[in-house]
Amino acid sequence: IEGARNVPGDQIAAGSAPLTKLADKTLILCCDSGTAGGAAARTLARGGYGGKVFTLRGGLAAWRQENLPVVKG
């Protein structure tokens, strides 16, 4: 998805620096199927993330199924 950043789940669990820089931003988390994105959202909520957090229902698979744009590279 254009403008998306890839942050591995272990970095989310560890409170990685890329996320602390986004502490006041709204995040939309996604994974391939939607399962890991939901887990990451719960991890952020438990960790006291200051911004709003949403998950992309169905993940990238659902995004692609709707023929929405995907950037490669």
mmCIF file of N, CA and C in Angstrom:
data_model
loop_
_atom_site.group_PDB
_atom_site.id
_atom_site.type_symbol
_atom_site.label_atom_id
_atom_site.label_comp_id
_atom_site.label_asym_id
_atom_site.label_seq_id
_atom_site.Cartn_x
_atom_site.Cartn_y
_atom_site.Cartn_z
ATOM 1 N N ILE A 1 0.861 -1.165 0.000
ATOM 2 C CA ILE A 1 0.000 0.000 0.000
ATOM 3 C C ILE A 1 0.906 1.227 0.000
ATOM 4 N N GLU A 2 0.634 2.146 -0.890
ATOM 5 C CA GLU A 2 1.493 3.319 -1.017
ATOM 6 C C GLU A 2 1.588 4.071 0.310
ATOM 7 N N GLY A 3 2.803 4.425 0.678
ATOM 8 C CA GLY A 3 3.051 5.174 1.909
ATOM 9 C C GLY A 3 3.166 4.309 3.144
ATOM 10 N N ALA A 4 2.954 3.005 2.993
ATOM 11 C CA ALA A 4 3.029 2.095 4.140
ATOM 12 C C ALA A 4 4.476 1.876 4.557
ATOM 13 N N ARG A 5 4.662 1.578 5.823
ATOM 14 C CA ARG A 5 5.978 1.232 6.355
ATOM 15 C C ARG A 5 5.904 -0.175 6.909
ATOM 16 N N ASN A 6 6.917 -0.956 6.639
ATOM 17 C CA ASN A 6 6.970 -2.316 7.151
ATOM 18 C C ASN A 6 7.712 -2.316 8.483
ATOM 19 N N VAL A 7 7.004 -2.642 9.541
ATOM 20 C CA VAL A 7 7.609 -2.764 10.870
ATOM 21 C C VAL A 7 7.307 -4.170 11.366
ATOM 22 N N PRO A 8 8.333 -5.020 11.477
ATOM 23 C CA PRO A 8 8.112 -6.394 11.933
ATOM 24 C C PRO A 8 7.488 -6.447 13.324
ATOM 25 N N GLY A 9 6.709 -7.496 13.559
ATOM 26 C CA GLY A 9 6.004 -7.667 14.830
ATOM 27 C C GLY A 9 6.914 -7.653 16.036
ATOM 28 N N ASP A 10 8.131 -8.210 15.905
ATOM 29 C CA ASP A 10 9.036 -8.210 17.057
ATOM 30 C C ASP A 10 9.484 -6.805 17.424
ATOM 31 N N GLN A 11 9.572 -5.911 16.450
ATOM 32 C CA GLN A 11 9.912 -4.519 16.744
ATOM 33 C C GLN A 11 8.743 -3.803 17.421
ATOM 34 N N ILE A 12 7.529 -4.158 17.033
ATOM 35 C CA ILE A 12 6.356 -3.575 17.687
ATOM 36 C C ILE A 12 6.326 -4.008 19.148
ATOM 37 N N ALA A 13 6.556 -5.291 19.384
ATOM 38 C CA ALA A 13 6.552 -5.816 20.752
ATOM 39 C C ALA A 13 7.647 -5.191 21.601
ATOM 40 N N ALA A 14 8.774 -4.829 20.972
ATOM 41 C CA ALA A 14 9.899 -4.262 21.701
ATOM 42 C C ALA A 14 9.800 -2.746 21.870
ATOM 43 N N GLY A 15 8.759 -2.130 21.319
ATOM 44 C CA GLY A 15 8.624 -0.674 21.415
ATOM 45 C C GLY A 15 9.655 0.036 20.564
ATOM 46 N N SER A 16 9.855 -0.441 19.359
ATOM 47 C CA SER A 16 10.887 0.038 18.449
ATOM 48 C C SER A 16 10.819 1.538 18.187
ATOM 49 N N ALA A 17 11.964 2.111 17.936
ATOM 50 C CA ALA A 17 12.099 3.540 17.664
ATOM 51 C C ALA A 17 11.204 4.047 16.533
ATOM 52 N N PRO A 18 11.032 3.310 15.409
ATOM 53 C CA PRO A 18 10.154 3.853 14.365
ATOM 54 C C PRO A 18 8.746 4.158 14.871
ATOM 55 N N LEU A 19 8.266 3.377 15.824
ATOM 56 C CA LEU A 19 6.921 3.626 16.336
ATOM 57 C C LEU A 19 6.893 4.743 17.357
ATOM 58 N N THR A 20 7.950 4.906 18.129
ATOM 59 C CA THR A 20 7.958 5.995 19.103
ATOM 60 C C THR A 20 7.967 7.346 18.393
ATOM 61 N N LYS A 21 8.517 7.404 17.199
ATOM 62 C CA LYS A 21 8.501 8.643 16.411
ATOM 63 C C LYS A 21 7.098 8.968 15.911
ATOM 64 N N LEU A 22 6.222 7.972 15.889
ATOM 65 C CA LEU A 22 4.860 8.152 15.396
ATOM 66 C C LEU A 22 3.843 8.200 16.534
ATOM 67 N N ALA A 23 4.290 8.483 17.728
ATOM 68 C CA ALA A 23 3.464 8.336 18.931
ATOM 69 C C ALA A 23 2.156 9.116 18.914
ATOM 70 N N ASP A 24 2.058 10.170 18.148
ATOM 71 C CA ASP A 24 0.814 10.952 18.132
ATOM 72 C C ASP A 24 0.028 10.756 16.836
ATOM 73 N N LYS A 25 0.435 9.820 16.008
ATOM 74 C CA LYS A 25 -0.184 9.598 14.708
ATOM 75 C C LYS A 25 -1.239 8.494 14.754
ATOM 76 N N THR A 26 -2.121 8.525 13.794
ATOM 77 C CA THR A 26 -3.075 7.442 13.607
ATOM 78 C C THR A 26 -2.408 6.369 12.762
ATOM 79 N N LEU A 27 -2.468 5.121 13.228
ATOM 80 C CA LEU A 27 -1.875 4.008 12.501
ATOM 81 C C LEU A 27 -2.962 3.077 11.993
ATOM 82 N N ILE A 28 -2.757 2.553 10.795
ATOM 83 C CA ILE A 28 -3.593 1.489 10.259
ATOM 84 C C ILE A 28 -2.661 0.307 10.066
ATOM 85 N N LEU A 29 -2.852 -0.714 10.873
ATOM 86 C CA LEU A 29 -1.981 -1.876 10.836
ATOM 87 C C LEU A 29 -2.546 -2.926 9.904
ATOM 88 N N CYS A 30 -1.671 -3.563 9.157
ATOM 89 C CA CYS A 30 -2.127 -4.636 8.278
ATOM 90 C C CYS A 30 -1.055 -5.706 8.166
ATOM 91 N N CYS A 31 -1.501 -6.872 7.824
ATOM 92 C CA CYS A 31 -0.634 -8.001 7.537
ATOM 93 C C CYS A 31 -1.259 -8.688 6.329
ATOM 94 N N ASP A 32 -0.842 -9.886 6.021
ATOM 95 C CA ASP A 32 -1.401 -10.538 4.838
ATOM 96 C C ASP A 32 -2.864 -10.917 5.013
ATOM 97 N N SER A 33 -3.222 -11.461 6.186
ATOM 98 C CA SER A 33 -4.588 -11.945 6.377
ATOM 99 C C SER A 33 -5.411 -11.139 7.379
ATOM 100 N N GLY A 34 -4.778 -10.278 8.153
ATOM 101 C CA GLY A 34 -5.479 -9.492 9.164
ATOM 102 C C GLY A 34 -5.253 -9.975 10.585
ATOM 103 N N THR A 35 -4.721 -11.176 10.753
ATOM 104 C CA THR A 35 -4.533 -11.753 12.087
ATOM 105 C C THR A 35 -3.390 -11.090 12.847
ATOM 106 N N ALA A 36 -2.224 -11.002 12.236
ATOM 107 C CA ALA A 36 -1.059 -10.417 12.910
ATOM 108 C C ALA A 36 -1.248 -8.913 13.133
ATOM 109 N N GLY A 37 -1.959 -8.254 12.233
ATOM 110 C CA GLY A 37 -2.230 -6.828 12.408
ATOM 111 C C GLY A 37 -3.057 -6.570 13.655
ATOM 112 N N GLY A 38 -4.034 -7.424 13.910
ATOM 113 C CA GLY A 38 -4.850 -7.306 15.120
ATOM 114 C C GLY A 38 -4.037 -7.538 16.370
ATOM 115 N N ALA A 39 -3.144 -8.511 16.324
ATOM 116 C CA ALA A 39 -2.270 -8.787 17.471
ATOM 117 C C ALA A 39 -1.344 -7.606 17.731
ATOM 118 N N ALA A 40 -0.827 -7.007 16.678
ATOM 119 C CA ALA A 40 0.050 -5.844 16.832
ATOM 120 C C ALA A 40 -0.709 -4.660 17.435
ATOM 121 N N ALA A 41 -1.958 -4.482 17.026
ATOM 122 C CA ALA A 41 -2.773 -3.398 17.580
ATOM 123 C C ALA A 41 -2.993 -3.595 19.074
ATOM 124 N N ARG A 42 -3.250 -4.829 19.483
ATOM 125 C CA ARG A 42 -3.426 -5.112 20.912
ATOM 126 C C ARG A 42 -2.129 -4.864 21.679
ATOM 127 N N THR A 43 -1.006 -5.218 21.094
ATOM 128 C CA THR A 43 0.290 -4.980 21.729
ATOM 129 C C THR A 43 0.524 -3.490 21.928
ATOM 130 N N LEU A 44 0.226 -2.704 20.912
ATOM 131 C CA LEU A 44 0.394 -1.254 21.027
ATOM 132 C C LEU A 44 -0.529 -0.671 22.091
ATOM 133 N N ALA A 45 -1.761 -1.133 22.140
ATOM 134 C CA ALA A 45 -2.716 -0.642 23.132
ATOM 135 C C ALA A 45 -2.234 -0.958 24.551
ATOM 136 N N ARG A 46 -1.759 -2.179 24.758
ATOM 137 C CA ARG A 46 -1.244 -2.563 26.083
ATOM 138 C C ARG A 46 -0.005 -1.760 26.445
ATOM 139 N N GLY A 47 0.763 -1.373 25.439
ATOM 140 C CA GLY A 47 1.990 -0.627 25.688
ATOM 141 C C GLY A 47 1.767 0.860 25.857
ATOM 142 N N GLY A 48 0.516 1.310 25.775
ATOM 143 C CA GLY A 48 0.204 2.720 25.994
ATOM 144 C C GLY A 48 0.469 3.615 24.793
ATOM 145 N N TYR A 49 0.398 3.075 23.581
ATOM 146 C CA TYR A 49 0.597 3.890 22.381
ATOM 147 C C TYR A 49 -0.351 5.078 22.411
ATOM 148 N N GLY A 50 0.158 6.278 22.140
ATOM 149 C CA GLY A 50 -0.614 7.498 22.295
ATOM 150 C C GLY A 50 -1.537 7.863 21.154
ATOM 151 N N GLY A 51 -1.321 7.300 19.970
ATOM 152 C CA GLY A 51 -2.152 7.634 18.824
ATOM 153 C C GLY A 51 -3.295 6.661 18.659
ATOM 154 N N LYS A 52 -4.110 6.891 17.645
ATOM 155 C CA LYS A 52 -5.210 5.975 17.337
ATOM 156 C C LYS A 52 -4.670 4.815 16.508
ATOM 157 N N VAL A 53 -5.192 3.624 16.757
ATOM 158 C CA VAL A 53 -4.740 2.429 16.047
ATOM 159 C C VAL A 53 -5.945 1.697 15.464
ATOM 160 N N PHE A 54 -5.868 1.382 14.193
ATOM 161 C CA PHE A 54 -6.888 0.626 13.496
ATOM 162 C C PHE A 54 -6.224 -0.548 12.789
ATOM 163 N N THR A 55 -6.997 -1.556 12.435
ATOM 164 C CA THR A 55 -6.471 -2.660 11.644
ATOM 165 C C THR A 55 -7.233 -2.744 10.329
ATOM 166 N N LEU A 56 -6.535 -3.177 9.305
ATOM 167 C CA LEU A 56 -7.141 -3.356 7.997
ATOM 168 C C LEU A 56 -7.811 -4.724 7.984
ATOM 169 N N ARG A 57 -9.133 -4.732 8.063
ATOM 170 C CA ARG A 57 -9.882 -5.992 8.130
ATOM 171 C C ARG A 57 -9.604 -6.837 6.889
ATOM 172 N N GLY A 58 -9.173 -8.062 7.118
ATOM 173 C CA GLY A 58 -8.869 -8.973 6.019
ATOM 174 C C GLY A 58 -7.457 -8.829 5.482
ATOM 175 N N GLY A 59 -6.738 -7.830 5.966
ATOM 176 C CA GLY A 59 -5.345 -7.640 5.573
ATOM 177 C C GLY A 59 -5.155 -7.318 4.101
ATOM 178 N N LEU A 60 -3.920 -7.524 3.657
ATOM 179 C CA LEU A 60 -3.591 -7.236 2.262
ATOM 180 C C LEU A 60 -4.340 -8.143 1.286
ATOM 181 N N ALA A 61 -4.681 -9.340 1.732
ATOM 182 C CA ALA A 61 -5.444 -10.238 0.857
ATOM 183 C C ALA A 61 -6.783 -9.603 0.479
ATOM 184 N N ALA A 62 -7.469 -9.018 1.446
ATOM 185 C CA ALA A 62 -8.747 -8.360 1.176
ATOM 186 C C ALA A 62 -8.538 -7.102 0.329
ATOM 187 N N TRP A 63 -7.461 -6.381 0.596
ATOM 188 C CA TRP A 63 -7.123 -5.173 -0.167
ATOM 189 C C TRP A 63 -6.958 -5.532 -1.646
ATOM 190 N N ARG A 64 -6.171 -6.590 -1.894
ATOM 191 C CA ARG A 64 -5.940 -7.027 -3.277
ATOM 192 C C ARG A 64 -7.227 -7.556 -3.920
ATOM 193 N N GLN A 65 -8.042 -8.255 -3.152
ATOM 194 C CA GLN A 65 -9.287 -8.801 -3.677
ATOM 195 C C GLN A 65 -10.213 -7.691 -4.172
ATOM 196 N N GLU A 66 -10.132 -6.536 -3.525
ATOM 197 C CA GLU A 66 -10.942 -5.386 -3.954
ATOM 198 C C GLU A 66 -10.275 -4.595 -5.078
ATOM 199 N N ASN A 67 -9.163 -5.119 -5.593
ATOM 200 C CA ASN A 67 -8.406 -4.478 -6.667
ATOM 201 C C ASN A 67 -7.942 -3.073 -6.320
ATOM 202 N N LEU A 68 -7.586 -2.879 -5.047
ATOM 203 C CA LEU A 68 -7.050 -1.602 -4.616
ATOM 204 C C LEU A 68 -5.554 -1.551 -4.934
ATOM 205 N N PRO A 69 -4.989 -0.362 -5.099
ATOM 206 C CA PRO A 69 -3.604 -0.259 -5.571
ATOM 207 C C PRO A 69 -2.565 -0.780 -4.586
ATOM 208 N N VAL A 70 -1.587 -1.474 -5.147
ATOM 209 C CA VAL A 70 -0.450 -1.984 -4.377
ATOM 210 C C VAL A 70 0.815 -1.558 -5.110
ATOM 211 N N VAL A 71 1.755 -0.999 -4.360
ATOM 212 C CA VAL A 71 3.030 -0.565 -4.921
ATOM 213 C C VAL A 71 4.056 -1.639 -4.634
ATOM 214 N N LYS A 72 4.827 -2.014 -5.630
ATOM 215 C CA LYS A 72 5.871 -3.032 -5.446
ATOM 216 C C LYS A 72 7.231 -2.365 -5.529
ATOM 217 N N GLY A 73 8.173 -2.938 -4.779
ATOM 218 C CA GLY A 73 9.544 -2.446 -4.876
ATOM 219 C C GLY A 73 10.005 -1.894 -3.663
#
